[in-house]
Tab-separated table of N, CA and C in Angstrom:
chain	number	residue	atom	x	y	z
A	1455	MET	N	-225.447	57.499	80.818
A	1455	MET	CA	-226.657	56.757	81.029
A	1455	MET	C	-226.493	55.306	80.640
A	1456	SER	N	-225.620	54.951	79.876
A	1456	SER	CA	-225.475	53.602	79.371
A	1456	SER	C	-225.031	52.568	80.492
A	1457	TYR	N	-224.654	53.041	81.618
A	1457	TYR	CA	-224.156	52.220	82.652
A	1457	TYR	C	-225.407	51.604	83.469
A	1458	TYR	N	-226.606	52.060	83.151
A	1458	TYR	CA	-227.762	51.405	83.784
A	1458	TYR	C	-228.300	50.417	82.792
A	1459	ASN	N	-228.892	49.373	83.327
A	1459	ASN	CA	-229.411	48.233	82.502
A	1459	ASN	C	-230.883	48.536	82.314
A	1460	PRO	N	-231.322	48.876	81.102
A	1460	PRO	CA	-232.701	49.074	80.852
A	1460	PRO	C	-233.657	47.881	80.965
A	1461	LYS	N	-232.969	46.759	80.922
A	1461	LYS	CA	-233.772	45.480	81.148
A	1461	LYS	C	-234.456	45.434	82.576
A	1462	ILE	N	-233.737	46.129	83.497
A	1462	ILE	CA	-234.179	46.214	84.847
A	1462	ILE	C	-234.825	47.607	85.043
A	1463	TYR	N	-234.166	48.581	84.675
A	1463	TYR	CA	-234.544	49.959	84.950
A	1463	TYR	C	-235.318	50.501	83.713
A	1464	ASN	N	-236.600	50.245	83.711
A	1464	ASN	CA	-237.502	50.731	82.601
A	1464	ASN	C	-238.842	51.072	83.276
A	1465	TYR	N	-239.559	51.896	82.493
A	1465	TYR	CA	-240.822	52.406	82.926
A	1465	TYR	C	-241.843	51.300	83.336
A	1466	SER	N	-241.813	50.179	82.533
A	1466	SER	CA	-242.804	49.214	82.885
A	1466	SER	C	-242.578	48.451	84.208
A	1467	ASN	N	-241.410	48.639	84.770
A	1467	ASN	CA	-241.097	47.999	86.083
A	1467	ASN	C	-241.375	48.974	87.244
A	1468	LEU	N	-241.865	50.165	86.865
A	1468	LEU	CA	-242.300	51.104	87.945
A	1468	LEU	C	-243.703	50.874	88.416
A	1469	HIS	N	-243.966	51.169	89.751
A	1469	HIS	CA	-245.342	51.151	90.287
A	1469	HIS	C	-246.116	52.152	89.542
A	1470	ARG	N	-247.394	52.121	89.525
A	1470	ARG	CA	-248.240	53.103	88.745
A	1470	ARG	C	-248.047	54.493	89.155
A	1471	ASP	N	-247.980	54.803	90.479
A	1471	ASP	CA	-247.864	56.129	90.875
A	1471	ASP	C	-246.451	56.677	90.498
A	1472	ASP	N	-245.491	55.900	90.442
A	1472	ASP	CA	-244.130	56.245	90.046
A	1472	ASP	C	-244.193	56.502	88.448
A	1473	GLN	N	-244.955	55.680	87.713
A	1473	GLN	CA	-245.107	55.892	86.260
A	1473	GLN	C	-245.743	57.267	86.019
A	1474	MET	N	-246.722	57.647	86.842
A	1474	MET	CA	-247.269	58.880	86.578
A	1474	MET	C	-246.429	60.042	86.759
A	1475	THR	N	-245.394	59.936	87.678
A	1475	THR	CA	-244.323	60.916	87.859
A	1475	THR	C	-243.477	60.964	86.585
A	1476	VAL	N	-243.117	59.856	86.031
A	1476	VAL	CA	-242.345	59.825	84.731
A	1476	VAL	C	-243.119	60.422	83.574
A	1477	ASP	N	-244.471	60.077	83.631
A	1477	ASP	CA	-245.391	60.712	82.582
A	1477	ASP	C	-245.304	62.257	82.595
A	1478	VAL	N	-245.372	62.808	83.784
A	1478	VAL	CA	-245.309	64.271	83.823
A	1478	VAL	C	-243.893	64.806	83.390
A	1479	MET	N	-242.775	64.076	83.779
A	1479	MET	CA	-241.500	64.438	83.357
A	1479	MET	C	-241.347	64.342	81.885
A	1480	ASN	N	-242.016	63.319	81.299
A	1480	ASN	CA	-241.944	63.218	79.789
A	1480	ASN	C	-242.773	64.213	79.072
A	1481	TRP	N	-243.798	64.751	79.696
A	1481	TRP	CA	-244.533	65.792	79.083
A	1481	TRP	C	-243.703	67.103	78.998
A	1482	ALA	N	-242.788	67.238	79.955
A	1482	ALA	CA	-241.918	68.372	79.943
A	1482	ALA	C	-240.982	68.223	78.679
A	1483	ILE	N	-240.529	67.039	78.404
A	1483	ILE	CA	-239.714	66.807	77.160
A	1483	ILE	C	-240.582	67.128	75.874
A	1484	ASP	N	-241.834	66.691	75.995
A	1484	ASP	CA	-242.704	66.927	74.789
A	1484	ASP	C	-242.839	68.553	74.585
A	1485	ALA	N	-242.947	69.219	75.726
A	1485	ALA	CA	-243.090	70.623	75.614
A	1485	ALA	C	-241.775	71.277	74.957
A	1486	VAL	N	-240.660	70.776	75.438
A	1486	VAL	CA	-239.373	71.360	74.938
A	1486	VAL	C	-239.322	70.955	73.487
A	1487	GLU	N	-239.662	69.745	73.043
A	1487	GLU	CA	-239.631	69.389	71.673
A	1487	GLU	C	-240.424	70.255	70.727
A	1488	ASN	N	-241.537	70.576	71.346
A	1488	ASN	CA	-242.445	71.529	70.590
A	1488	ASN	C	-241.852	72.903	70.370
A	1489	MET	N	-240.964	73.285	71.274
A	1489	MET	CA	-240.297	74.579	71.117
A	1489	MET	C	-239.388	74.530	69.897
A	1490	GLU	N	-238.869	73.367	69.506
A	1490	GLU	CA	-238.006	73.212	68.322
A	1490	GLU	C	-238.619	73.896	67.073
A	1491	ILE	N	-240.021	73.765	66.979
A	1491	ILE	CA	-240.760	74.235	65.887
A	1491	ILE	C	-240.615	75.736	65.795
A	1492	ASP	N	-240.759	76.403	67.002
A	1492	ASP	CA	-240.560	77.890	66.994
A	1492	ASP	C	-239.220	78.407	66.596
A	1493	TYR	N	-238.205	77.553	66.670
A	1493	TYR	CA	-236.817	77.995	66.347
A	1493	TYR	C	-236.347	77.569	65.065
A	1494	ARG	N	-237.171	76.975	64.205
A	1494	ARG	CA	-236.649	76.529	62.943
A	1494	ARG	C	-236.672	77.738	61.945
A	1495	PRO	N	-235.484	78.023	61.395
A	1495	PRO	CA	-235.384	79.171	60.497
A	1495	PRO	C	-236.244	79.090	59.248
A	1496	THR	N	-236.755	80.117	58.722
A	1496	THR	CA	-237.537	80.109	57.546
A	1496	THR	C	-236.750	80.819	56.438
A	1497	GLU	N	-237.256	80.723	55.249
A	1497	GLU	CA	-236.683	81.452	54.180
A	1497	GLU	C	-236.530	82.943	54.380
A	1498	ASP	N	-237.513	83.424	55.055
A	1498	ASP	CA	-237.534	84.961	55.414
A	1498	ASP	C	-236.665	85.377	56.524
A	1499	SER	N	-236.075	84.459	57.224
A	1499	SER	CA	-235.174	84.747	58.390
A	1499	SER	C	-233.993	85.387	58.008
A	1500	SER	N	-233.540	86.425	58.721
A	1500	SER	CA	-232.365	87.149	58.455
A	1500	SER	C	-231.158	86.296	58.904
A	1501	ILE	N	-229.976	86.601	58.582
A	1501	ILE	CA	-228.776	85.926	59.108
A	1501	ILE	C	-228.675	85.876	60.596
A	1502	MET	N	-229.006	87.036	61.219
A	1502	MET	CA	-228.955	87.114	62.635
A	1502	MET	C	-230.012	86.226	63.262
A	1503	GLU	N	-231.267	86.177	62.716
A	1503	GLU	CA	-232.351	85.323	63.173
A	1503	GLU	C	-231.938	83.848	63.031
A	1504	LYS	N	-231.257	83.435	61.897
A	1504	LYS	CA	-230.829	82.119	61.680
A	1504	LYS	C	-229.859	81.709	62.745
A	1505	MET	N	-228.848	82.584	63.019
A	1505	MET	CA	-227.878	82.309	63.975
A	1505	MET	C	-228.454	82.148	65.347
A	1506	CYS	N	-229.386	83.009	65.832
A	1506	CYS	CA	-230.084	82.891	67.041
A	1506	CYS	C	-230.860	81.559	67.122
A	1507	ASP	N	-231.563	81.244	66.065
A	1507	ASP	CA	-232.404	80.088	66.037
A	1507	ASP	C	-231.529	78.806	66.185
A	1508	GLU	N	-230.345	78.786	65.465
A	1508	GLU	CA	-229.350	77.643	65.714
A	1508	GLU	C	-228.834	77.514	67.111
A	1509	ILE	N	-228.617	78.579	67.652
A	1509	ILE	CA	-228.179	78.582	69.158
A	1509	ILE	C	-229.391	78.057	70.030
A	1510	ALA	N	-230.593	78.576	69.774
A	1510	ALA	CA	-231.695	78.159	70.521
A	1510	ALA	C	-232.032	76.614	70.364
A	1511	LEU	N	-231.809	76.182	69.133
A	1511	LEU	CA	-231.997	74.703	68.850
A	1511	LEU	C	-230.997	73.834	69.633
A	1512	GLU	N	-229.766	74.438	69.673
A	1512	GLU	CA	-228.734	73.668	70.498
A	1512	GLU	C	-229.118	73.545	71.925
A	1513	VAL	N	-229.653	74.678	72.480
A	1513	VAL	CA	-229.962	74.806	73.835
A	1513	VAL	C	-231.102	73.821	74.178
A	1514	VAL	N	-232.157	73.851	73.253
A	1514	VAL	CA	-233.273	72.944	73.360
A	1514	VAL	C	-232.855	71.543	73.313
A	1515	ALA	N	-231.964	71.126	72.542
A	1515	ALA	CA	-231.478	69.727	72.464
A	1515	ALA	C	-230.772	69.391	73.811
A	1516	GLU	N	-229.963	70.341	74.394
A	1516	GLU	CA	-229.361	70.068	75.686
A	1516	GLU	C	-230.334	69.883	76.747
A	1517	VAL	N	-231.353	70.706	76.774
A	1517	VAL	CA	-232.360	70.644	77.805
A	1517	VAL	C	-233.190	69.219	77.667
A	1518	GLU	N	-233.508	68.892	76.433
A	1518	GLU	CA	-234.066	67.632	76.252
A	1518	GLU	C	-233.212	66.417	76.714
A	1519	GLU	N	-231.966	66.427	76.473
A	1519	GLU	CA	-230.944	65.465	76.975
A	1519	GLU	C	-230.921	65.498	78.418
A	1520	GLN	N	-230.865	66.541	79.063
A	1520	GLN	CA	-230.841	66.717	80.521
A	1520	GLN	C	-232.157	66.119	81.190
A	1521	LEU	N	-233.302	66.465	80.566
A	1521	LEU	CA	-234.537	65.985	81.121
A	1521	LEU	C	-234.608	64.449	81.003
A	1522	MET	N	-234.210	63.872	79.883
A	1522	MET	CA	-234.166	62.410	79.770
A	1522	MET	C	-233.196	61.803	80.712
A	1523	HIS	N	-232.032	62.410	81.023
A	1523	HIS	CA	-231.160	61.986	82.008
A	1523	HIS	C	-231.864	61.904	83.384
A	1524	GLU	N	-232.556	63.031	83.676
A	1524	GLU	CA	-233.293	63.092	84.946
A	1524	GLU	C	-234.400	62.017	85.056
A	1525	ILE	N	-235.069	61.697	84.010
A	1525	ILE	CA	-236.051	60.686	84.050
A	1525	ILE	C	-235.339	59.251	84.297
A	1526	ILE	N	-234.274	58.961	83.594
A	1526	ILE	CA	-233.548	57.728	83.865
A	1526	ILE	C	-233.044	57.690	85.269
A	1527	GLU	N	-232.511	58.723	85.847
A	1527	GLU	CA	-231.987	58.816	87.220
A	1527	GLU	C	-233.223	58.479	88.144
A	1528	PHE	N	-234.346	59.116	87.841
A	1528	PHE	CA	-235.568	58.880	88.753
A	1528	PHE	C	-235.979	57.383	88.617
A	1529	ILE	N	-235.976	56.824	87.417
A	1529	ILE	CA	-236.407	55.336	87.350
A	1529	ILE	C	-235.353	54.530	88.126
A	1530	VAL	N	-234.106	54.752	88.029
A	1530	VAL	CA	-233.114	53.976	88.670
A	1530	VAL	C	-233.328	54.069	90.139
A	1531	MET	N	-233.331	55.331	90.692
A	1531	MET	CA	-233.503	55.577	92.043
A	1531	MET	C	-234.714	54.989	92.678
A	1532	THR	N	-235.880	55.039	91.894
A	1532	THR	CA	-237.163	54.522	92.392
A	1532	THR	C	-237.142	53.020	92.441
A	1533	ILE	N	-236.733	52.360	91.392
A	1533	ILE	CA	-236.636	50.896	91.263
A	1533	ILE	C	-235.622	50.405	92.352
A	1534	ASP	N	-234.573	51.129	92.586
A	1534	ASP	CA	-233.609	50.601	93.695
A	1534	ASP	C	-234.260	50.798	95.099
A	1535	SER	N	-235.220	51.642	95.176
A	1535	SER	CA	-235.788	51.856	96.504
A	1535	SER	C	-236.943	50.810	96.826
A	1536	TYR	N	-237.351	50.149	95.784
A	1536	TYR	CA	-238.439	49.086	96.000
A	1536	TYR	C	-237.845	47.911	96.939
A	1537	ASP	N	-238.701	47.348	97.754
A	1537	ASP	CA	-238.326	46.264	98.663
A	1537	ASP	C	-238.579	44.924	97.975
A	1538	HIS	N	-238.679	44.903	96.648
A	1538	HIS	CA	-238.814	43.648	95.980
A	1538	HIS	C	-238.027	43.762	94.633
A	1539	ASP	N	-237.757	42.583	94.078
A	1539	ASP	CA	-237.024	42.517	92.807
A	1539	ASP	C	-238.073	42.793	91.649
A	1540	VAL	N	-237.576	43.369	90.561
A	1540	VAL	CA	-238.405	43.519	89.338
A	1540	VAL	C	-238.050	42.562	88.310
A	1541	ASP	N	-238.976	42.329	87.389
A	1541	ASP	CA	-238.669	41.356	86.324
A	1541	ASP	C	-237.632	42.027	85.330
A	1542	GLU	N	-236.769	41.210	84.776
A	1542	GLU	CA	-235.946	41.647	83.734
A	1542	GLU	C	-236.745	41.506	82.369
A	1543	ILE	N	-236.731	42.550	81.636
A	1543	ILE	CA	-237.498	42.696	80.403
A	1543	ILE	C	-236.474	42.818	79.161
A	1544	ASP	N	-236.748	42.113	78.202
A	1544	ASP	CA	-235.899	42.136	76.986
A	1544	ASP	C	-236.032	43.501	76.220
A	1545	THR	N	-235.337	44.507	76.726
A	1545	THR	CA	-235.494	45.867	76.072
A	1545	THR	C	-234.133	46.621	76.205
A	1546	THR	N	-234.028	47.547	75.378
A	1546	THR	CA	-232.815	48.481	75.471
A	1546	THR	C	-233.347	49.911	75.688
A	1547	ASP	N	-234.697	50.053	76.009
A	1547	ASP	CA	-235.358	51.252	76.063
A	1547	ASP	C	-235.801	51.515	77.494
A	1548	PHE	N	-235.282	52.658	78.133
A	1548	PHE	CA	-235.674	52.961	79.534
A	1548	PHE	C	-237.204	53.382	79.599
A	1549	LEU	N	-237.803	53.807	78.615
A	1549	LEU	CA	-239.226	54.102	78.590
A	1549	LEU	C	-240.131	53.087	78.110
A	1550	PHE	N	-239.575	51.863	77.966
A	1550	PHE	CA	-240.328	50.729	77.595
A	1550	PHE	C	-241.619	50.578	78.358
A	1551	GLY	N	-242.843	50.409	77.650
A	1551	GLY	CA	-244.097	50.310	78.260
A	1551	GLY	C	-244.839	51.579	78.408
A	1552	MET	N	-244.171	52.641	78.131
A	1552	MET	CA	-244.908	53.925	78.301
A	1552	MET	C	-245.973	54.135	77.189
A	1553	GLU	N	-247.162	54.340	77.519
A	1553	GLU	CA	-248.177	54.592	76.431
A	1553	GLU	C	-247.855	55.799	75.565
A	1554	GLY	N	-247.967	55.620	74.287
A	1554	GLY	CA	-247.671	56.612	73.415
A	1554	GLY	C	-246.159	56.827	73.086
A	1555	HIS	N	-245.338	56.088	73.767
A	1555	HIS	CA	-243.929	56.220	73.518
A	1555	HIS	C	-243.496	55.182	72.480
A	1556	ARG	N	-242.807	55.625	71.441
A	1556	ARG	CA	-242.344	54.674	70.417
A	1556	ARG	C	-241.036	54.063	71.037
A	1557	ASN	N	-241.126	52.827	71.403
A	1557	ASN	CA	-239.942	52.219	71.967
A	1557	ASN	C	-238.778	52.030	71.005
A	1558	ASN	N	-237.633	52.149	71.556
A	1558	ASN	CA	-236.417	52.019	70.739
A	1558	ASN	C	-236.198	50.594	70.131
A	1559	ASP	N	-236.906	49.644	70.771
A	1559	ASP	CA	-236.822	48.280	70.377
A	1559	ASP	C	-237.599	47.902	69.122
A	1560	GLU	N	-238.504	48.804	68.785
A	1560	GLU	CA	-239.444	48.523	67.653
A	1560	GLU	C	-238.809	48.806	66.367
């Protein structure tokens, strides 16, 4: 993912309808992140439950990473399809400008 320039390929450079698509994709990440809570082992967890939870947490992390990759690919593909240039923004965050998103630049 680092081969794309977030100064150009970022959320704030998308048209509003395309931003809404990214919002929905980001909600999927939020849903997956919420699953992490379900798989955190407790003191009462057996060894087998702890092992299963560890595997589940690894899978959840992989799914989160894949979804983020899909969001970035969508942003890149969409901005490349525009018939105009977009502004270069001083950011390292692909989701820069997304409401409720804590930007990596902060």
